[in-house]
Coordinates of C-alpha atoms in Angstrom, one line a residue:
Chain I
M1 CA 0.0 0.0 0.0
Y2 CA 1.4 3.4 -1.0
Y3 CA 0.2 6.6 0.5
C4 CA 1.8 9.8 1.2
V5 CA 2.5 11.5 4.4
P6 CA 2.8 15.2 4.6
A7 CA 5.9 16.6 6.3
E8 CA 3.9 18.5 8.8
K9 CA 1.1 15.9 9.3
R10 CA -1.3 17.9 7.3
L11 CA -2.2 18.5 3.7
V12 CA -0.1 21.2 2.1
G13 CA -0.4 23.6 -0.8
A14 CA 1.2 23.1 -4.2
A15 CA 4.3 25.1 -3.2
Q16 CA 5.1 22.7 -0.4
A17 CA 4.4 19.6 -2.4
A18 CA 8.0 18.8 -2.9
R19 CA 8.3 18.1 0.8
L20 CA 5.9 15.2 0.6
V21 CA 7.4 11.7 0.6
F22 CA 5.8 8.4 -0.4
I23 CA 6.4 5.6 2.1
R24 CA 5.4 2.0 1.7
T25 CA 3.5 0.5 4.5
P26 CA 1.5 -2.7 4.7
E27 CA -1.1 -1.3 7.2
L28 CA -4.5 0.1 6.3
P29 CA -6.2 2.4 6.7
V30 CA -4.9 5.9 6.9
P31 CA -7.5 7.7 9.0
L32 CA -7.7 11.4 8.6
D33 CA -7.3 13.5 11.7
K34 CA -9.0 16.7 12.6
D35 CA -6.2 18.9 11.5
Q36 CA -6.2 17.3 8.0
V37 CA -10.0 17.7 7.7
H38 CA -9.6 21.4 8.8
H39 CA -7.1 21.9 6.0
I40 CA -9.2 20.1 3.4
A41 CA -12.2 22.2 4.4
M42 CA -10.1 25.3 4.1
L43 CA -8.8 24.4 0.6
A44 CA -12.5 23.7 -0.3
R45 CA -13.5 27.0 1.2
L46 CA -16.1 25.4 3.5
K47 CA -16.8 26.5 7.0
L48 CA -17.9 23.6 9.1
T49 CA -19.4 23.5 12.6
D50 CA -17.7 21.6 15.3
E51 CA -20.2 18.9 15.0
E52 CA -19.6 18.7 11.2
Y53 CA -15.9 18.4 11.8
A54 CA -16.3 15.4 14.1
E55 CA -18.6 13.7 11.6
S56 CA -16.4 14.6 8.7
V57 CA -13.3 13.0 10.4
E58 CA -15.2 9.8 10.8
K59 CA -16.9 9.6 7.4
L60 CA -14.1 10.9 5.3
S61 CA -11.8 8.4 6.9
K62 CA -14.1 5.6 5.9
I63 CA -14.3 7.0 2.4
V64 CA -10.5 7.3 2.1
D65 CA -10.2 3.8 3.4
F66 CA -12.7 2.6 0.8
I67 CA -11.0 4.3 -2.2
D68 CA -7.6 3.0 -1.0
Q69 CA -8.7 -0.3 -2.6
L70 CA -7.5 1.2 -5.9
S71 CA -3.9 0.8 -4.8
Q72 CA -4.3 -2.9 -5.4
A73 CA -4.9 -2.5 -9.1
Q74 CA -2.1 -3.2 -11.4
T75 CA -1.9 -0.1 -13.6
D76 CA 1.7 0.0 -14.9
G77 CA 1.8 1.6 -18.3
V78 CA -2.0 2.2 -18.4
V79 CA -2.9 5.5 -20.0
P80 CA -5.2 7.5 -17.7
M81 CA -8.7 8.0 -19.1
A82 CA -10.1 11.5 -18.9
H83 CA -12.9 11.2 -21.4
P84 CA -15.1 8.1 -21.8
L85 CA -15.0 8.3 -25.6
D86 CA -11.3 9.4 -25.7
A87 CA -12.5 12.4 -27.7
A88 CA -10.3 15.5 -28.0
Q89 CA -11.5 19.0 -27.1
R90 CA -13.4 20.5 -29.9
L91 CA -12.2 23.9 -31.0
R92 CA -14.3 26.8 -32.4
P93 CA -13.3 30.0 -34.2
D94 CA -12.1 32.6 -31.8
A95 CA -15.1 34.9 -32.5
I96 CA -17.5 36.6 -30.2
S97 CA -20.7 34.6 -30.0
E98 CA -22.3 35.9 -26.8
I99 CA -24.4 39.0 -26.5
D100 CA -24.3 41.3 -23.5
E101 CA -26.7 40.0 -20.9
R102 CA -25.1 41.3 -17.9
D103 CA -28.2 42.8 -16.4
T104 CA -30.2 39.6 -16.8
Y105 CA -27.4 37.5 -15.2
Q106 CA -27.0 39.9 -12.4
E107 CA -30.6 39.5 -11.4
N108 CA -29.4 36.4 -9.6
A109 CA -26.5 38.1 -7.8
P110 CA -26.9 38.7 -4.0
A111 CA -25.3 42.2 -4.2
V112 CA -24.5 44.4 -7.2
S113 CA -24.1 48.0 -7.9
G114 CA -23.6 49.8 -11.2
G115 CA -23.0 46.5 -13.0
L116 CA -20.4 45.3 -10.5
Y117 CA -20.6 42.4 -8.1
L118 CA -20.1 43.6 -4.5
V119 CA -17.8 41.7 -2.1
P120 CA -16.3 42.7 1.2
K121 CA -13.4 45.1 1.0
V122 CA -10.3 43.2 -0.2
I123 CA -7.7 46.0 -0.3
E124 CA -7.3 48.3 2.7
Chain Q
M1 CA -61.7 5.1 -22.2
T2 CA -58.8 4.3 -19.8
E3 CA -58.4 7.1 -17.4
L4 CA -55.9 9.7 -18.8
H5 CA -53.4 9.3 -16.0
S6 CA -53.2 5.5 -16.6
Q7 CA -52.1 5.9 -20.2
T8 CA -48.6 5.9 -21.5
L9 CA -47.0 8.8 -23.4
T10 CA -47.6 6.9 -26.7
E11 CA -51.2 6.2 -25.9
L12 CA -51.8 9.8 -24.9
A13 CA -50.2 11.0 -28.2
I14 CA -52.7 8.9 -30.1
G15 CA -55.6 10.2 -28.0
L16 CA -54.6 13.8 -28.6
E17 CA -54.1 13.2 -32.3
S18 CA -57.5 11.6 -32.7
G19 CA -59.2 14.4 -30.7
D20 CA -60.4 12.1 -27.8
F21 CA -59.3 14.8 -25.4
T22 CA -57.4 18.1 -25.5
S23 CA -54.0 18.9 -24.0
V24 CA -55.7 21.3 -21.6
E25 CA -58.0 18.5 -20.3
L26 CA -55.0 16.1 -20.0
T27 CA -52.8 18.7 -18.3
Q28 CA -55.6 19.6 -15.9
A29 CA -56.2 15.9 -15.1
L30 CA -52.5 15.5 -14.2
L31 CA -52.3 18.7 -12.2
D32 CA -55.3 17.3 -10.2
R33 CA -53.2 14.2 -9.6
V34 CA -50.3 16.4 -8.5
A35 CA -52.6 18.2 -6.0
E36 CA -54.0 14.9 -4.8
H37 CA -50.8 12.9 -4.3
N38 CA -47.8 15.2 -4.0
D39 CA -48.1 15.8 -0.3
K40 CA -47.6 12.1 0.2
L41 CA -44.7 11.8 -2.2
N42 CA -42.9 15.1 -2.2
A43 CA -41.9 14.4 -5.8
F44 CA -42.0 18.1 -6.8
V45 CA -39.9 21.0 -5.8
T46 CA -41.9 23.4 -8.0
I47 CA -45.3 23.0 -9.7
T48 CA -45.8 25.1 -12.8
A49 CA -49.6 24.8 -13.1
D50 CA -50.3 28.2 -14.8
E51 CA -47.4 27.8 -17.3
A52 CA -48.5 24.2 -18.0
L53 CA -52.1 25.2 -18.8
A54 CA -50.9 28.0 -21.0
T55 CA -48.6 25.7 -22.9
A56 CA -51.3 23.2 -23.2
A57 CA -53.7 25.8 -24.7
R58 CA -51.1 26.8 -27.2
A59 CA -50.5 23.1 -28.1
D60 CA -54.3 22.6 -28.7
A61 CA -54.3 25.7 -30.9
A62 CA -51.3 24.4 -32.8
R63 CA -53.0 21.0 -33.3
E64 CA -56.0 22.8 -34.9
T65 CA -53.6 24.3 -37.5
G66 CA -51.5 21.2 -37.9
S67 CA -48.4 23.0 -36.7
G68 CA -47.6 21.1 -33.5
G69 CA -44.3 19.2 -32.8
V70 CA -43.9 15.5 -32.2
L71 CA -44.7 15.9 -28.5
N72 CA -47.4 18.5 -29.0
G73 CA -49.4 18.8 -25.8
L74 CA -47.8 15.9 -23.9
P75 CA -47.1 16.6 -20.2
I76 CA -43.7 15.8 -18.7
I77 CA -41.7 16.8 -15.7
H78 CA -38.1 18.1 -15.6
K79 CA -35.7 17.0 -12.9
D80 CA -34.8 20.2 -11.1
I81 CA -31.2 20.0 -12.3
F82 CA -32.2 21.3 -15.8
C83 CA -32.2 25.1 -16.1
T84 CA -35.6 26.5 -17.0
R85 CA -35.8 30.1 -18.0
G86 CA -38.0 32.1 -15.6
I87 CA -38.8 29.1 -13.4
R88 CA -36.5 28.5 -10.4
T89 CA -33.9 25.7 -10.6
T90 CA -32.8 24.5 -7.2
C91 CA -30.8 21.3 -7.9
G92 CA -32.2 20.2 -4.6
S93 CA -30.0 22.6 -2.7
K94 CA -30.4 25.5 -0.3
M95 CA -27.6 27.0 -2.3
L96 CA -29.9 27.5 -5.3
E97 CA -33.2 27.9 -3.4
N98 CA -34.0 31.1 -5.1
F99 CA -32.1 30.7 -8.4
V100 CA -34.0 31.6 -11.5
S101 CA -32.1 30.6 -14.6
P102 CA -31.8 33.2 -17.3
Y103 CA -31.8 30.5 -20.0
D104 CA -33.2 27.0 -20.8
A105 CA -31.1 23.9 -20.9
T106 CA -30.8 22.4 -24.3
V107 CA -32.9 19.4 -23.2
V108 CA -35.7 21.7 -22.0
E109 CA -35.5 23.8 -25.2
K110 CA -35.7 20.8 -27.4
L111 CA -38.6 19.1 -25.5
S112 CA -40.5 22.5 -25.4
A113 CA -39.9 23.1 -29.1
A114 CA -41.5 19.7 -29.8
G115 CA -44.5 20.8 -27.9
A116 CA -44.1 19.2 -24.4
V117 CA -46.0 20.7 -21.5
V118 CA -43.9 21.0 -18.3
L119 CA -45.9 20.2 -15.2
G120 CA -43.1 21.2 -12.8
K121 CA -39.6 20.4 -11.5
S122 CA -38.9 17.2 -9.7
N123 CA -37.2 16.7 -6.4
M124 CA -33.8 15.1 -6.3
D125 CA -30.7 14.5 -4.2
E126 CA -28.8 17.7 -3.7
F127 CA -26.7 18.4 -6.8
A128 CA -27.6 14.8 -7.8
M129 CA -25.3 13.4 -5.1
G130 CA -27.2 10.5 -3.5
S131 CA -29.1 7.3 -4.2
S132 CA -32.2 7.9 -2.2
T133 CA -33.3 11.6 -2.5
E134 CA -32.6 11.9 1.2
T135 CA -29.9 14.5 0.6
S136 CA -32.5 16.9 -0.9
Y137 CA -32.8 20.2 0.9
F138 CA -36.5 19.9 0.2
G139 CA -36.9 16.7 2.1
P140 CA -36.9 13.1 0.8
V141 CA -39.2 11.7 -1.9
R142 CA -41.3 8.6 -1.0
N143 CA -41.8 5.5 -3.1
P144 CA -45.3 5.1 -4.4
W145 CA -45.0 1.3 -3.9
N146 CA -44.3 1.8 -0.2
L147 CA -44.2 5.2 1.4
D148 CA -41.6 4.2 3.9
C149 CA -39.2 3.4 1.2
T150 CA -37.0 5.5 -1.1
P151 CA -37.9 5.9 -4.7
G152 CA -34.1 5.8 -5.4
G153 CA -32.0 8.7 -6.4
S154 CA -30.8 11.0 -7.5
S155 CA -33.7 11.3 -10.0
G156 CA -36.2 10.1 -7.3
G157 CA -38.8 12.8 -7.8
S158 CA -39.0 11.9 -11.5
S159 CA -39.2 8.1 -10.8
A160 CA -41.8 8.5 -8.1
A161 CA -44.0 10.8 -10.2
V162 CA -43.9 8.5 -13.2
A163 CA -44.6 5.4 -11.0
A164 CA -47.5 7.2 -9.3
R165 CA -49.1 8.0 -12.6
I166 CA -48.7 11.7 -12.0
A167 CA -46.9 12.2 -15.3
P168 CA -46.3 9.8 -18.2
A169 CA -42.6 10.8 -18.4
A170 CA -39.9 12.8 -16.7
T171 CA -36.3 13.8 -17.5
G172 CA -33.5 12.6 -15.3
T173 CA -29.7 12.7 -15.2
D174 CA -27.3 9.8 -14.5
T175 CA -23.8 10.2 -13.2
G176 CA -23.5 6.8 -11.5
G177 CA -27.0 5.3 -11.8
S178 CA -29.2 8.2 -11.0
I179 CA -31.8 7.4 -13.7
R180 CA -31.5 3.6 -13.7
Q181 CA -31.5 2.9 -10.0
P182 CA -34.6 5.0 -9.3
A183 CA -36.3 3.5 -12.3
S184 CA -35.5 0.0 -10.9
L185 CA -36.8 0.8 -7.4
T186 CA -40.1 2.3 -8.8
G187 CA -41.0 -0.2 -11.6
T188 CA -40.4 2.4 -14.3
V189 CA -38.2 2.4 -17.4
G190 CA -35.0 4.5 -17.3
I191 CA -32.4 5.1 -20.0
K192 CA -29.1 6.8 -19.8
P193 CA -27.7 7.2 -23.3
T194 CA -24.1 7.1 -24.5
Y195 CA -22.0 9.9 -23.0
G196 CA -22.2 12.9 -25.3
R197 CA -25.5 11.8 -26.9
V198 CA -27.7 14.3 -25.1
S199 CA -26.4 17.8 -24.5
R200 CA -25.3 18.8 -21.0
Y201 CA -25.8 22.5 -21.7
G202 CA -27.9 24.0 -18.9
M203 CA -27.8 20.8 -16.8
I204 CA -26.1 21.8 -13.6
A205 CA -22.8 20.0 -13.6
F206 CA -21.9 17.3 -11.0
A207 CA -19.1 15.2 -12.6
S208 CA -18.7 16.4 -16.2
S209 CA -17.0 13.3 -17.6
L210 CA -19.8 11.1 -16.3
D211 CA -23.0 13.2 -16.3
Q212 CA -25.6 12.3 -19.0
A213 CA -29.2 13.2 -19.4
G214 CA -32.0 10.7 -20.1
V215 CA -35.6 9.9 -19.3
I216 CA -37.8 7.9 -17.0
T217 CA -41.0 6.6 -18.6
R218 CA -43.5 3.7 -18.3
S219 CA -42.5 1.9 -21.5
A220 CA -39.5 1.5 -23.7
E221 CA -41.6 2.8 -26.6
D222 CA -42.1 6.1 -24.7
A223 CA -38.4 6.3 -23.9
A224 CA -37.6 5.9 -27.6
R225 CA -40.0 8.6 -28.5
L226 CA -38.5 11.1 -26.0
L227 CA -34.9 10.2 -26.5
G228 CA -35.1 10.9 -30.2
V229 CA -36.2 14.5 -29.4
M230 CA -33.6 15.1 -26.7
A231 CA -30.5 13.6 -28.4
G232 CA -28.2 15.3 -30.9
F233 CA -25.2 17.6 -31.3
D234 CA -25.1 20.8 -29.4
A235 CA -22.2 23.3 -30.0
R236 CA -22.8 24.7 -26.5
D237 CA -21.7 21.4 -24.9
S238 CA -18.0 20.9 -25.4
T239 CA -18.3 17.1 -25.1
S240 CA -21.4 16.7 -27.3
I241 CA -20.9 14.1 -30.0
D242 CA -21.7 15.0 -33.6
Q243 CA -23.5 11.9 -34.9
P244 CA -26.9 11.6 -36.5
V245 CA -29.8 10.6 -34.3
P246 CA -31.8 7.6 -35.5
D247 CA -35.5 7.5 -35.1
Y248 CA -35.4 5.1 -32.1
T249 CA -39.1 4.2 -32.5
L250 CA -38.6 2.7 -35.9
S251 CA -36.4 -0.3 -34.9
I252 CA -37.9 -1.2 -31.5
G253 CA -40.3 -3.5 -33.3
D254 CA -37.5 -5.6 -34.8
S255 CA -36.8 -9.1 -33.5
I256 CA -33.9 -9.8 -31.1
K257 CA -33.5 -13.2 -32.5
G258 CA -29.9 -14.2 -32.9
L259 CA -28.6 -11.2 -30.8
R260 CA -26.2 -12.1 -28.0
V261 CA -26.8 -11.3 -24.3
G262 CA -23.7 -11.2 -22.1
I263 CA -24.1 -12.4 -18.6
V264 CA -21.5 -11.3 -16.0
R265 CA -21.1 -14.1 -13.4
E266 CA -19.9 -11.7 -10.7
H267 CA -23.2 -9.8 -11.0
F268 CA -25.0 -12.8 -9.4
D269 CA -22.6 -13.2 -6.5
A270 CA -23.4 -13.0 -2.8
G271 CA -23.9 -9.3 -2.9
L272 CA -27.2 -9.7 -4.8
D273 CA -30.5 -10.3 -3.0
Q274 CA -31.6 -13.8 -4.0
Q275 CA -35.1 -13.0 -5.0
T276 CA -33.9 -10.0 -7.0
G277 CA -31.5 -12.3 -8.8
A278 CA -34.3 -14.8 -9.5
R279 CA -36.5 -12.1 -11.2
V280 CA -33.5 -11.0 -13.3
R281 CA -32.8 -14.6 -14.4
E282 CA -36.5 -15.0 -15.3
A283 CA -36.2 -11.9 -17.4
I284 CA -33.1 -13.2 -19.2
A285 CA -35.0 -16.4 -19.9
V286 CA -37.7 -14.4 -21.6
L287 CA -35.0 -12.8 -23.8
E288 CA -33.8 -16.3 -24.6
S289 CA -37.3 -17.4 -25.5
L290 CA -37.4 -14.5 -28.0
G291 CA -34.4 -16.0 -29.8
A292 CA -31.5 -14.2 -28.1
T293 CA -28.5 -16.3 -27.0
T294 CA -26.7 -15.9 -23.7
V295 CA -22.9 -15.8 -23.5
E296 CA -20.9 -15.6 -20.3
V297 CA -18.6 -12.5 -20.2
S298 CA -16.0 -11.3 -17.8
L299 CA -15.5 -7.8 -16.4
P300 CA -12.6 -8.5 -14.1
N301 CA -12.1 -5.0 -12.9
L302 CA -15.7 -4.2 -12.2
D303 CA -15.3 -4.6 -8.4
L304 CA -13.1 -1.5 -8.6
S305 CA -15.8 0.6 -10.3
V306 CA -17.3 2.0 -7.1
P307 CA -14.0 3.1 -5.5
T308 CA -12.9 4.5 -8.9
Y309 CA -16.1 6.4 -9.2
Y310 CA -15.7 7.8 -5.7
V311 CA -12.4 9.4 -6.7
V312 CA -13.3 10.6 -10.2
A313 CA -16.8 12.0 -9.4
P314 CA -15.9 13.9 -6.2
A315 CA -12.8 15.3 -7.9
E316 CA -14.9 16.7 -10.7
C317 CA -17.6 17.8 -8.3
S318 CA -15.1 19.8 -6.2
S319 CA -14.1 21.6 -9.3
N320 CA -17.6 22.2 -10.7
L321 CA -19.0 23.3 -7.4
S322 CA -16.2 25.9 -6.8
R323 CA -18.4 28.2 -8.9
F324 CA -20.7 28.7 -5.9
D325 CA -19.0 31.5 -4.1
G326 CA -21.8 33.7 -2.7
V327 CA -20.9 36.4 -5.2
R328 CA -22.6 35.9 -8.6
F329 CA -25.6 33.7 -7.7
G330 CA -26.7 31.4 -5.0
H331 CA -26.8 31.6 -1.3
R332 CA -24.7 34.4 0.4
A333 CA -23.9 34.4 4.1
E334 CA -24.9 37.5 6.0
D335 CA -22.5 40.1 7.3
P336 CA -19.2 38.5 6.1
E337 CA -16.1 39.6 7.9
D338 CA -14.0 39.5 4.8
L339 CA -13.9 37.8 1.4
L340 CA -12.7 34.5 2.7
D341 CA -15.4 34.4 5.3
L342 CA -17.9 35.2 2.6
Y343 CA -16.8 32.2 0.6
C344 CA -16.5 29.8 3.5
R345 CA -19.7 30.6 5.2
S346 CA -21.8 30.9 2.0
R347 CA -20.6 27.5 1.0
G348 CA -20.8 26.0 4.5
E349 CA -24.4 27.2 4.9
G350 CA -25.6 26.6 1.3
F351 CA -24.4 23.0 0.9
G352 CA -25.7 20.0 2.7
D353 CA -23.7 17.3 4.4
E354 CA -23.3 14.8 1.5
V355 CA -22.3 17.6 -0.9
K356 CA -19.7 18.9 1.5
R357 CA -18.4 15.4 2.0
R358 CA -18.0 14.9 -1.8
I359 CA -16.4 18.3 -2.2
M360 CA -13.9 17.5 0.5
T361 CA -13.2 14.0 -0.8
G362 CA -12.5 15.6 -4.2
T363 CA -10.4 18.3 -2.7
Y364 CA -8.4 15.6 -0.9
V365 CA -7.8 13.4 -3.9
L366 CA -6.7 16.3 -6.0
S367 CA -4.5 18.0 -3.4
A368 CA -0.8 18.1 -3.8
G369 CA 0.9 14.9 -3.0
Y370 CA -2.3 12.8 -3.3
Y371 CA -3.1 13.4 -6.9
D372 CA -1.1 10.5 -8.3
A373 CA -2.1 8.0 -5.6
Y374 CA -5.8 8.7 -6.1
Y375 CA -6.9 10.7 -9.1
L376 CA -4.4 9.5 -11.6
K377 CA -4.7 5.9 -10.3
A378 CA -8.5 6.1 -10.6
Q379 CA -8.2 7.4 -14.2
Q380 CA -6.0 4.4 -15.0
V381 CA -8.4 1.9 -13.4
R382 CA -11.2 3.7 -15.3
R383 CA -9.4 2.7 -18.5
L384 CA -9.1 -0.9 -17.4
I385 CA -12.8 -1.0 -16.7
A386 CA -13.7 0.6 -20.1
D387 CA -11.3 -1.9 -21.8
D388 CA -13.1 -4.8 -20.1
F389 CA -16.4 -3.6 -21.6
K390 CA -14.8 -3.1 -25.0
K391 CA -13.6 -6.7 -25.0
A392 CA -17.0 -8.0 -23.8
F393 CA -18.8 -6.1 -26.6
A394 CA -16.7 -7.8 -29.2
N395 CA -18.7 -10.9 -28.5
V396 CA -22.1 -9.7 -27.3
D397 CA -24.7 -7.1 -28.2
V398 CA -25.9 -6.3 -24.7
I399 CA -24.9 -7.1 -21.2
A400 CA -27.9 -8.1 -18.9
G401 CA -28.0 -8.2 -15.1
P402 CA -29.6 -6.6 -12.1
T403 CA -29.9 -2.8 -11.9
T404 CA -29.6 -2.8 -8.1
P405 CA -28.6 -5.4 -5.5
S406 CA -32.0 -5.3 -3.8
P407 CA -35.5 -3.7 -4.0
A408 CA -36.1 -0.3 -2.5
F409 CA -34.7 0.2 1.0
K410 CA -36.3 2.1 3.9
L411 CA -35.8 5.8 4.1
G412 CA -33.2 6.4 6.9
D413 CA -31.7 2.9 6.5
K414 CA -28.4 3.9 4.8
V415 CA -28.3 7.6 5.4
D416 CA -25.6 7.3 8.2
D417 CA -23.2 5.2 6.2
P418 CA -22.0 6.7 3.0
I419 CA -20.2 3.5 1.8
T420 CA -23.3 1.3 2.1
M421 CA -25.2 4.0 0.2
Y422 CA -22.5 4.2 -2.5
L423 CA -22.6 0.4 -3.0
N424 CA -26.2 0.6 -4.1
D425 CA -24.8 1.7 -7.5
I426 CA -22.4 -1.2 -7.9
Y427 CA -24.0 -2.5 -11.1
T428 CA -24.7 0.9 -12.7
I429 CA -21.5 2.8 -12.2
G430 CA -19.4 0.9 -14.8
A431 CA -21.6 2.2 -17.7
N432 CA -20.9 5.8 -16.6
L433 CA -17.1 5.2 -16.3
A434 CA -17.0 3.7 -19.8
G435 CA -19.6 6.2 -21.2
L436 CA -21.9 3.4 -22.3
P437 CA -25.7 3.5 -22.9
A438 CA -27.7 1.6 -20.3
M439 CA -31.2 1.2 -19.2
S440 CA -33.4 -0.4 -16.5
V441 CA -36.6 -2.2 -17.3
P442 CA -39.1 -3.4 -14.7
C443 CA -38.9 -7.2 -14.4
G444 CA -41.1 -8.1 -11.5
L445 CA -41.7 -7.7 -7.8
V446 CA -39.9 -8.8 -4.7
D447 CA -42.0 -8.4 -1.5
D448 CA -44.3 -6.1 -3.4
L449 CA -41.5 -3.9 -4.5
P450 CA -40.3 -3.6 -8.1
V451 CA -36.9 -4.6 -9.3
G452 CA -35.2 -3.9 -12.7
L453 CA -33.4 -5.7 -15.4
H454 CA -30.2 -3.7 -16.3
L455 CA -29.2 -3.7 -20.0
V456 CA -25.9 -2.1 -21.1
G457 CA -24.8 -1.7 -24.7
A458 CA -21.7 -0.6 -26.7
H459 CA -21.4 3.1 -27.5
F460 CA -24.3 4.5 -29.5
T461 CA -26.4 1.3 -29.4
E462 CA -29.4 2.9 -27.8
E463 CA -31.5 1.4 -30.6
I464 CA -30.5 -2.1 -29.6
L465 CA -31.2 -1.5 -25.9
L466 CA -34.6 -0.1 -26.6
R467 CA -35.4 -2.9 -29.0
F468 CA -34.5 -5.5 -26.3
A469 CA -36.6 -3.6 -23.7
H470 CA -39.6 -3.2 -26.1
Q471 CA -39.5 -6.8 -27.2
Y472 CA -39.4 -7.9 -23.5
Q473 CA -42.3 -5.6 -22.8
Q474 CA -44.3 -7.2 -25.5
Q475 CA -44.0 -10.5 -23.6
T476 CA -44.4 -9.3 -20.0
D477 CA -46.6 -6.8 -18.2
F478 CA -44.4 -5.8 -15.3
H479 CA -44.2 -2.2 -16.7
T480 CA -48.0 -1.9 -16.5
A481 CA -48.2 -2.7 -12.8
C482 CA -49.3 0.2 -10.7
P483 CA -49.0 0.7 -7.0
E484 CA -52.5 0.1 -5.5
A485 CA -52.9 3.6 -3.9
F486 CA -52.1 5.3 -7.2
K487 CA -54.4 3.5 -9.7

């Protein structure tokens, strides 16, 4: 069974990925801990309640344990399949095909002003 | 005359054409059924009575002048995952509770252009993530065969409404079995066509390399009629396939004599409820009696299809659902401290438990250091599974087996254990991973609950699947069975 262990016992961003190491271990599973779930939730931009955290640790650990079965598959040299028909991305001429429907689209926006979407202040 | 609600789409089309009744009369009769039964079933998120009656009146006028489309005046329901202009589209989520789409999905556009009358939007698992409709923000749907049981999911509102004779047909979507499993559990017909056959434009995305639209109906003939209208190339869907659409109704009457039916031995292993297995074997015997031959086939990697799916689908879902940020549309948290707080709280409040779980699973398998071990690995196993099917279809025309491991389960039974819930899709997920067309056909009852025969075909062989199903339905009457309380 291969899995990776983050250097600081938590998931890390892309910039720190180089510090991850793969170790081989016969034991299963790899339960997630609360810190890891916190970090995943942060990456996913999800605020969870304390109760949700406790439940997520338990259920996500089960799910990770379940998908770990894949490590048993012999996949040397198998080309990953991204599209069920192996079709290539279709291209179209680089021409404007949309009409301006900003006002219509913004009817669904929670907060707009003068055609702009409003968010909390980002720059002081 | 048989009561209007008891008739199939094809029968209703003939009735309208011969002037036995008008579309307004038919639509009103079905809206009365909605009013009578929806409180029990919770199959609808939105009922569009006024719009339906107005469309029906236009259809009747068009019939007078001979200008109606092929579905002129026929009532249907749309799963609430399809965007409908001017009518809210919730996707079963608090996140989109008040979302009104500024445009129609291609499926909606095509069915409306053919004259279909939309009775409303059907309830579903939140963002189509679930197999029981219990993850819907609007509460679970109940199975007309037993109100304590699930009608399946995610297209459970569609399956319940068709089974309860509230509508002759409903649209659905299928990412891992979300049309076929609910069809199986409610005694209806459900078809998921080949990936790319029906446009995904305006269909709220869950897992884009797996999502495919289809229909739930009472007969294979009705499914053929609707699929022909829905299918076809759409430039607005980047994975839409540009291939001509056959008239599926033309070939369903052809014999299946000499066609080969693949049987996967592992499908009938210990994981399958014995009585369900018996009904499926009886159905296969009927196909043999019609001249089809059976051949044993092997899908050696199929047991990895569920774990593969639960890497690929959450990965794609975590990307697709990143669009919900509380800024442009959807739920927005009140009084955010800063932009990060706005994102995190809007998403934390707007999404339900299962959706959050899948987003986090997807985030995990795509995160730095885990990508190769999970996502890349899953894409490789996906290839192995697809190759198994390819090899099998070199020798057979369809693969037949059970749609689900058992009949409908009780609401609440599996809600606390995601893995048990996920395993309900064990027979259906392979077709999504490989992009194959597949359908479920009612094949009998187990303890007064319906079960389905699952048919899978090679790419773009919907005609063959529909032919098998229609020929089977000429010999059997399981598809005409109706739950007692909804006759």
